[in-house]
């Protein structure tokens, strides 16, 4: 396992449409993609992130990992077990939204307020190439939308409707963290 370098905003890889993963290659014994997934998990944990998408480690592939367990950055968030998703497709995104402050390992000094669908359905594959379906809500729904956005070249800034609320982390903690609209 290895900790990979995280691509930061300005790196064109973050703005590309990620390629679908070939499931035969994913499940081939000794596949380099399994190593990549292990490295993504280690990199996410090392950076105390709640999620990581392959383009963030400069691989333009449709792979995301996420986990929320004893995370220093999100001590009050619900626990989400480690999840690896390959070629995810979202559907049934609710019109009902939740507003929340998001950060991103590729924009690691910023927080921004984004509206996301409260619930969604995800269909994709796990790291063994088995089909999976997830009905997510709340924080997990937000994490999934944030991470799958990375697969279509989007970052949370693109989803903000009011850029006047973009904050550095330090100012966020000083001026905004007590805002009771913070939900996710
Ligand atoms: Ni991100």
PDB file of C-alpha atoms and ligand atoms in Angstrom:
ATOM      1  CA  UNK A   1       0.000   0.000   0.000  1.00  0.00           C
ATOM      2  CA  UNK A   2       1.089   3.520  -0.628  1.00  0.00           C
ATOM      3  CA  UNK A   3      -0.085   7.028   0.050  1.00  0.00           C
ATOM      4  CA  UNK A   4      -0.690   8.738  -3.270  1.00  0.00           C
ATOM      5  CA  UNK A   5      -0.277  12.395  -4.132  1.00  0.00           C
ATOM      6  CA  UNK A   6      -3.614  14.222  -4.180  1.00  0.00           C
ATOM      7  CA  UNK A   7      -4.347  16.315  -7.271  1.00  0.00           C
ATOM      8  CA  UNK A   8      -5.308  19.854  -6.327  1.00  0.00           C
ATOM      9  CA  UNK A   9      -7.605  22.325  -8.024  1.00  0.00           C
ATOM     10  CA  UNK A  10      -5.964  23.536 -11.201  1.00  0.00           C
ATOM     11  CA  UNK A  11      -4.772  20.057 -12.171  1.00  0.00           C
ATOM     12  CA  UNK A  12      -6.648  19.274 -15.416  1.00  0.00           C
ATOM     13  CA  UNK A  13      -7.249  15.663 -14.324  1.00  0.00           C
ATOM     14  CA  UNK A  14      -9.900  16.977 -11.917  1.00  0.00           C
ATOM     15  CA  UNK A  15     -11.838  18.439 -14.849  1.00  0.00           C
ATOM     16  CA  UNK A  16     -11.908  15.343 -17.054  1.00  0.00           C
ATOM     17  CA  UNK A  17     -14.723  12.857 -17.531  1.00  0.00           C
ATOM     18  CA  UNK A  18     -13.404   9.678 -15.868  1.00  0.00           C
ATOM     19  CA  UNK A  19     -13.371   6.478 -17.901  1.00  0.00           C
ATOM     20  CA  UNK A  20     -15.453   3.414 -16.981  1.00  0.00           C
ATOM     21  CA  UNK A  21     -13.512   0.566 -15.397  1.00  0.00           C
ATOM     22  CA  UNK A  22     -13.217  -2.677 -17.371  1.00  0.00           C
ATOM     23  CA  UNK A  23     -14.656  -5.229 -14.924  1.00  0.00           C
ATOM     24  CA  UNK A  24     -12.585  -8.042 -16.434  1.00  0.00           C
ATOM     25  CA  UNK A  25      -9.462  -6.047 -15.696  1.00  0.00           C
ATOM     26  CA  UNK A  26     -10.763  -5.209 -12.194  1.00  0.00           C
ATOM     27  CA  UNK A  27     -11.267  -8.878 -11.293  1.00  0.00           C
ATOM     28  CA  UNK A  28      -8.201 -10.313 -13.030  1.00  0.00           C
ATOM     29  CA  UNK A  29      -5.861 -11.910 -10.448  1.00  0.00           C
ATOM     30  CA  UNK A  30      -3.081  -9.487  -9.607  1.00  0.00           C
ATOM     31  CA  UNK A  31      -4.964  -6.554 -11.136  1.00  0.00           C
ATOM     32  CA  UNK A  32      -3.219  -3.245 -10.701  1.00  0.00           C
ATOM     33  CA  UNK A  33      -6.669  -1.753 -10.065  1.00  0.00           C
ATOM     34  CA  UNK A  34      -6.927  -3.626  -6.748  1.00  0.00           C
ATOM     35  CA  UNK A  35      -3.644  -2.036  -5.717  1.00  0.00           C
ATOM     36  CA  UNK A  36      -5.008   1.343  -6.770  1.00  0.00           C
ATOM     37  CA  UNK A  37      -8.122   0.841  -4.623  1.00  0.00           C
ATOM     38  CA  UNK A  38      -6.008  -0.145  -1.601  1.00  0.00           C
ATOM     39  CA  UNK A  39      -3.842   2.913  -2.139  1.00  0.00           C
ATOM     40  CA  UNK A  40      -6.901   5.172  -2.456  1.00  0.00           C
ATOM     41  CA  UNK A  41      -8.239   3.860   0.872  1.00  0.00           C
ATOM     42  CA  UNK A  42      -4.890   4.433   2.567  1.00  0.00           C
ATOM     43  CA  UNK A  43      -4.602   7.922   1.044  1.00  0.00           C
ATOM     44  CA  UNK A  44      -8.132   8.871   2.150  1.00  0.00           C
ATOM     45  CA  UNK A  45      -7.467   7.693   5.701  1.00  0.00           C
ATOM     46  CA  UNK A  46      -4.076   9.383   5.870  1.00  0.00           C
ATOM     47  CA  UNK A  47      -5.682  12.691   4.844  1.00  0.00           C
ATOM     48  CA  UNK A  48      -8.638  12.237   7.252  1.00  0.00           C
ATOM     49  CA  UNK A  49     -11.024  12.487   4.316  1.00  0.00           C
ATOM     50  CA  UNK A  50     -14.534  11.076   4.180  1.00  0.00           C
ATOM     51  CA  UNK A  51     -14.176  10.131   0.531  1.00  0.00           C
ATOM     52  CA  UNK A  52     -11.815  10.044  -2.412  1.00  0.00           C
ATOM     53  CA  UNK A  53     -12.328   9.642  -6.142  1.00  0.00           C
ATOM     54  CA  UNK A  54      -9.712   8.194  -8.511  1.00  0.00           C
ATOM     55  CA  UNK A  55      -9.237  11.460 -10.451  1.00  0.00           C
ATOM     56  CA  UNK A  56      -8.071  12.995  -7.164  1.00  0.00           C
ATOM     57  CA  UNK A  57      -5.052  10.684  -7.313  1.00  0.00           C
ATOM     58  CA  UNK A  58      -4.573  11.504 -11.010  1.00  0.00           C
ATOM     59  CA  UNK A  59      -6.275   8.353 -12.336  1.00  0.00           C
ATOM     60  CA  UNK A  60      -9.169   9.228 -14.615  1.00  0.00           C
ATOM     61  CA  UNK A  61     -11.231   6.147 -13.753  1.00  0.00           C
ATOM     62  CA  UNK A  62     -14.736   5.715 -12.335  1.00  0.00           C
ATOM     63  CA  UNK A  63     -13.757   4.539  -8.844  1.00  0.00           C
ATOM     64  CA  UNK A  64     -14.711   6.166  -5.543  1.00  0.00           C
ATOM     65  CA  UNK A  65     -14.092   5.163  -1.948  1.00  0.00           C
ATOM     66  CA  UNK A  66     -15.691   6.629   1.129  1.00  0.00           C
ATOM     67  CA  UNK A  67     -15.851   5.960   4.836  1.00  0.00           C
ATOM     68  CA  UNK A  68     -16.806   7.866   7.923  1.00  0.00           C
ATOM     69  CA  UNK A  69     -15.606   6.270  11.084  1.00  0.00           C
ATOM     70  CA  UNK A  70     -13.820   8.094  13.875  1.00  0.00           C
ATOM     71  CA  UNK A  71     -12.925  10.832  11.415  1.00  0.00           C
ATOM     72  CA  UNK A  72     -11.164  13.782  13.049  1.00  0.00           C
ATOM     73  CA  UNK A  73     -12.567  16.203  10.471  1.00  0.00           C
ATOM     74  CA  UNK A  74     -16.153  15.057  11.027  1.00  0.00           C
ATOM     75  CA  UNK A  75     -16.423  13.974  14.678  1.00  0.00           C
ATOM     76  CA  UNK A  76     -20.199  14.474  14.809  1.00  0.00           C
ATOM     77  CA  UNK A  77     -21.040  12.753  11.550  1.00  0.00           C
ATOM     78  CA  UNK A  78     -22.791   9.396  11.357  1.00  0.00           C
ATOM     79  CA  UNK A  79     -20.670   6.312  10.821  1.00  0.00           C
ATOM     80  CA  UNK A  80     -20.517   5.016   7.252  1.00  0.00           C
ATOM     81  CA  UNK A  81     -18.631   1.766   6.680  1.00  0.00           C
ATOM     82  CA  UNK A  82     -15.846   1.620   4.111  1.00  0.00           C
ATOM     83  CA  UNK A  83     -17.448   1.517   0.655  1.00  0.00           C
ATOM     84  CA  UNK A  84     -15.739   1.032  -2.705  1.00  0.00           C
ATOM     85  CA  UNK A  85     -17.803   1.825  -5.804  1.00  0.00           C
ATOM     86  CA  UNK A  86     -16.871   1.191  -9.407  1.00  0.00           C
ATOM     87  CA  UNK A  87     -18.737   2.697 -12.380  1.00  0.00           C
ATOM     88  CA  UNK A  88     -21.431   4.268 -10.155  1.00  0.00           C
ATOM     89  CA  UNK A  89     -24.632   5.642 -11.678  1.00  0.00           C
ATOM     90  CA  UNK A  90     -26.976   7.899  -9.719  1.00  0.00           C
ATOM     91  CA  UNK A  91     -30.726   8.004 -10.102  1.00  0.00           C
ATOM     92  CA  UNK A  92     -33.832   8.917  -8.143  1.00  0.00           C
ATOM     93  CA  UNK A  93     -32.175  12.058  -6.779  1.00  0.00           C
ATOM     94  CA  UNK A  94     -34.736  13.687  -4.508  1.00  0.00           C
ATOM     95  CA  UNK A  95     -35.969  17.182  -5.187  1.00  0.00           C
ATOM     96  CA  UNK A  96     -35.784  17.727  -1.468  1.00  0.00           C
ATOM     97  CA  UNK A  97     -32.322  19.036  -0.660  1.00  0.00           C
ATOM     98  CA  UNK A  98     -30.110  19.484   2.351  1.00  0.00           C
ATOM     99  CA  UNK A  99     -27.736  22.451   2.686  1.00  0.00           C
ATOM    100  CA  UNK A 100     -24.352  21.620   4.083  1.00  0.00           C
ATOM    101  CA  UNK A 101     -20.780  22.777   4.256  1.00  0.00           C
ATOM    102  CA  UNK A 102     -18.401  20.731   2.161  1.00  0.00           C
ATOM    103  CA  UNK A 103     -14.673  20.449   1.984  1.00  0.00           C
ATOM    104  CA  UNK A 104     -12.531  18.532  -0.462  1.00  0.00           C
ATOM    105  CA  UNK A 105      -9.046  17.066  -0.277  1.00  0.00           C
ATOM    106  CA  UNK A 106      -8.323  18.741  -3.627  1.00  0.00           C
ATOM    107  CA  UNK A 107      -9.314  22.168  -2.218  1.00  0.00           C
ATOM    108  CA  UNK A 108      -8.183  21.403   1.253  1.00  0.00           C
ATOM    109  CA  UNK A 109      -8.237  24.867   2.759  1.00  0.00           C
ATOM    110  CA  UNK A 110     -11.796  25.763   1.755  1.00  0.00           C
ATOM    111  CA  UNK A 111     -15.334  25.148   2.901  1.00  0.00           C
ATOM    112  CA  UNK A 112     -18.409  25.963   0.840  1.00  0.00           C
ATOM    113  CA  UNK A 113     -22.132  25.625   1.312  1.00  0.00           C
ATOM    114  CA  UNK A 114     -23.850  23.354  -1.189  1.00  0.00           C
ATOM    115  CA  UNK A 115     -27.403  22.069  -1.675  1.00  0.00           C
ATOM    116  CA  UNK A 116     -27.575  18.327  -2.391  1.00  0.00           C
ATOM    117  CA  UNK A 117     -30.413  15.900  -2.877  1.00  0.00           C
ATOM    118  CA  UNK A 118     -31.403  14.406   0.461  1.00  0.00           C
ATOM    119  CA  UNK A 119     -31.861  10.902  -0.952  1.00  0.00           C
ATOM    120  CA  UNK A 120     -30.671   9.017  -4.011  1.00  0.00           C
ATOM    121  CA  UNK A 121     -30.223   5.614  -5.547  1.00  0.00           C
ATOM    122  CA  UNK A 122     -26.845   4.395  -6.734  1.00  0.00           C
ATOM    123  CA  UNK A 123     -26.196   1.410  -8.971  1.00  0.00           C
ATOM    124  CA  UNK A 124     -22.678   0.228  -9.644  1.00  0.00           C
ATOM    125  CA  UNK A 125     -20.167  -2.452  -8.775  1.00  0.00           C
ATOM    126  CA  UNK A 126     -18.016  -3.306  -5.797  1.00  0.00           C
ATOM    127  CA  UNK A 127     -14.293  -4.056  -6.010  1.00  0.00           C
ATOM    128  CA  UNK A 128     -15.052  -7.706  -6.762  1.00  0.00           C
ATOM    129  CA  UNK A 129     -17.101  -6.653  -9.771  1.00  0.00           C
ATOM    130  CA  UNK A 130     -20.408  -7.596  -8.137  1.00  0.00           C
ATOM    131  CA  UNK A 131     -23.388  -5.387  -8.877  1.00  0.00           C
ATOM    132  CA  UNK A 132     -24.497  -3.253  -5.933  1.00  0.00           C
ATOM    133  CA  UNK A 133     -27.415  -0.906  -5.328  1.00  0.00           C
ATOM    134  CA  UNK A 134     -27.457   1.645  -2.544  1.00  0.00           C
ATOM    135  CA  UNK A 135     -30.315   3.778  -1.297  1.00  0.00           C
ATOM    136  CA  UNK A 136     -28.578   6.608   0.514  1.00  0.00           C
ATOM    137  CA  UNK A 137     -29.833   9.537   2.546  1.00  0.00           C
ATOM    138  CA  UNK A 138     -28.443  12.441   4.495  1.00  0.00           C
ATOM    139  CA  UNK A 139     -24.696  12.564   4.926  1.00  0.00           C
ATOM    140  CA  UNK A 140     -24.038   9.443   2.823  1.00  0.00           C
ATOM    141  CA  UNK A 141     -26.129  10.918  -0.004  1.00  0.00           C
ATOM    142  CA  UNK A 142     -24.062  14.107   0.149  1.00  0.00           C
ATOM    143  CA  UNK A 143     -20.762  12.203   0.167  1.00  0.00           C
ATOM    144  CA  UNK A 144     -21.865  10.099  -2.815  1.00  0.00           C
ATOM    145  CA  UNK A 145     -22.893  13.191  -4.814  1.00  0.00           C
ATOM    146  CA  UNK A 146     -19.630  14.945  -3.959  1.00  0.00           C
ATOM    147  CA  UNK A 147     -17.476  11.952  -4.944  1.00  0.00           C
ATOM    148  CA  UNK A 148     -19.362  11.048  -8.120  1.00  0.00           C
ATOM    149  CA  UNK A 149     -19.123  14.693  -9.201  1.00  0.00           C
ATOM    150  CA  UNK A 150     -15.346  14.153  -9.318  1.00  0.00           C
ATOM    151  CA  UNK A 151     -15.995  11.471 -11.973  1.00  0.00           C
ATOM    152  CA  UNK A 152     -17.624  14.031 -14.268  1.00  0.00           C
ATOM    153  CA  UNK A 153     -15.016  16.720 -13.738  1.00  0.00           C
ATOM    154  CA  UNK A 154     -16.922  18.730 -11.163  1.00  0.00           C
ATOM    155  CA  UNK A 155     -15.922  20.009  -7.739  1.00  0.00           C
ATOM    156  CA  UNK A 156     -18.153  21.395  -5.002  1.00  0.00           C
ATOM    157  CA  UNK A 157     -17.441  24.973  -6.057  1.00  0.00           C
ATOM    158  CA  UNK A 158     -19.385  24.299  -9.260  1.00  0.00           C
ATOM    159  CA  UNK A 159     -22.438  23.361  -7.167  1.00  0.00           C
ATOM    160  CA  UNK A 160     -22.390  26.447  -4.964  1.00  0.00           C
ATOM    161  CA  UNK A 161     -25.155  28.896  -5.747  1.00  0.00           C
ATOM    162  CA  UNK A 162     -23.740  31.637  -3.508  1.00  0.00           C
ATOM    163  CA  UNK A 163     -19.971  32.056  -3.713  1.00  0.00           C
ATOM    164  CA  UNK A 164     -20.087  34.770  -1.046  1.00  0.00           C
ATOM    165  CA  UNK A 165     -20.224  31.867   1.416  1.00  0.00           C
ATOM    166  CA  UNK A 166     -16.929  30.359   0.281  1.00  0.00           C
ATOM    167  CA  UNK A 167     -14.597  30.388   3.279  1.00  0.00           C
ATOM    168  CA  UNK A 168     -11.138  29.378   4.294  1.00  0.00           C
ATOM    169  CA  UNK A 169     -11.261  26.698   6.984  1.00  0.00           C
ATOM    170  CA  UNK A 170     -10.018  29.061   9.686  1.00  0.00           C
ATOM    171  CA  UNK A 171     -12.642  31.703   8.876  1.00  0.00           C
ATOM    172  CA  UNK A 172     -15.296  29.009   8.531  1.00  0.00           C
ATOM    173  CA  UNK A 173     -14.518  27.881  12.063  1.00  0.00           C
ATOM    174  CA  UNK A 174     -14.535  31.471  13.332  1.00  0.00           C
ATOM    175  CA  UNK A 175     -17.627  32.829  11.617  1.00  0.00           C
ATOM    176  CA  UNK A 176     -19.804  30.014  10.359  1.00  0.00           C
ATOM    177  CA  UNK A 177     -19.456  26.854  12.387  1.00  0.00           C
ATOM    178  CA  UNK A 178     -22.129  27.937  14.863  1.00  0.00           C
ATOM    179  CA  UNK A 179     -24.594  28.520  12.024  1.00  0.00           C
ATOM    180  CA  UNK A 180     -27.448  26.165  12.820  1.00  0.00           C
ATOM    181  CA  UNK A 181     -28.167  25.529   9.155  1.00  0.00           C
ATOM    182  CA  UNK A 182     -25.131  23.261   9.106  1.00  0.00           C
ATOM    183  CA  UNK A 183     -26.631  19.833   8.719  1.00  0.00           C
ATOM    184  CA  UNK A 184     -24.226  17.674   6.805  1.00  0.00           C
TER     185      UNK A 184
HETATM  186 NI1  LIG B   1     -13.685  16.173  -3.195  1.00  0.00          NI
END
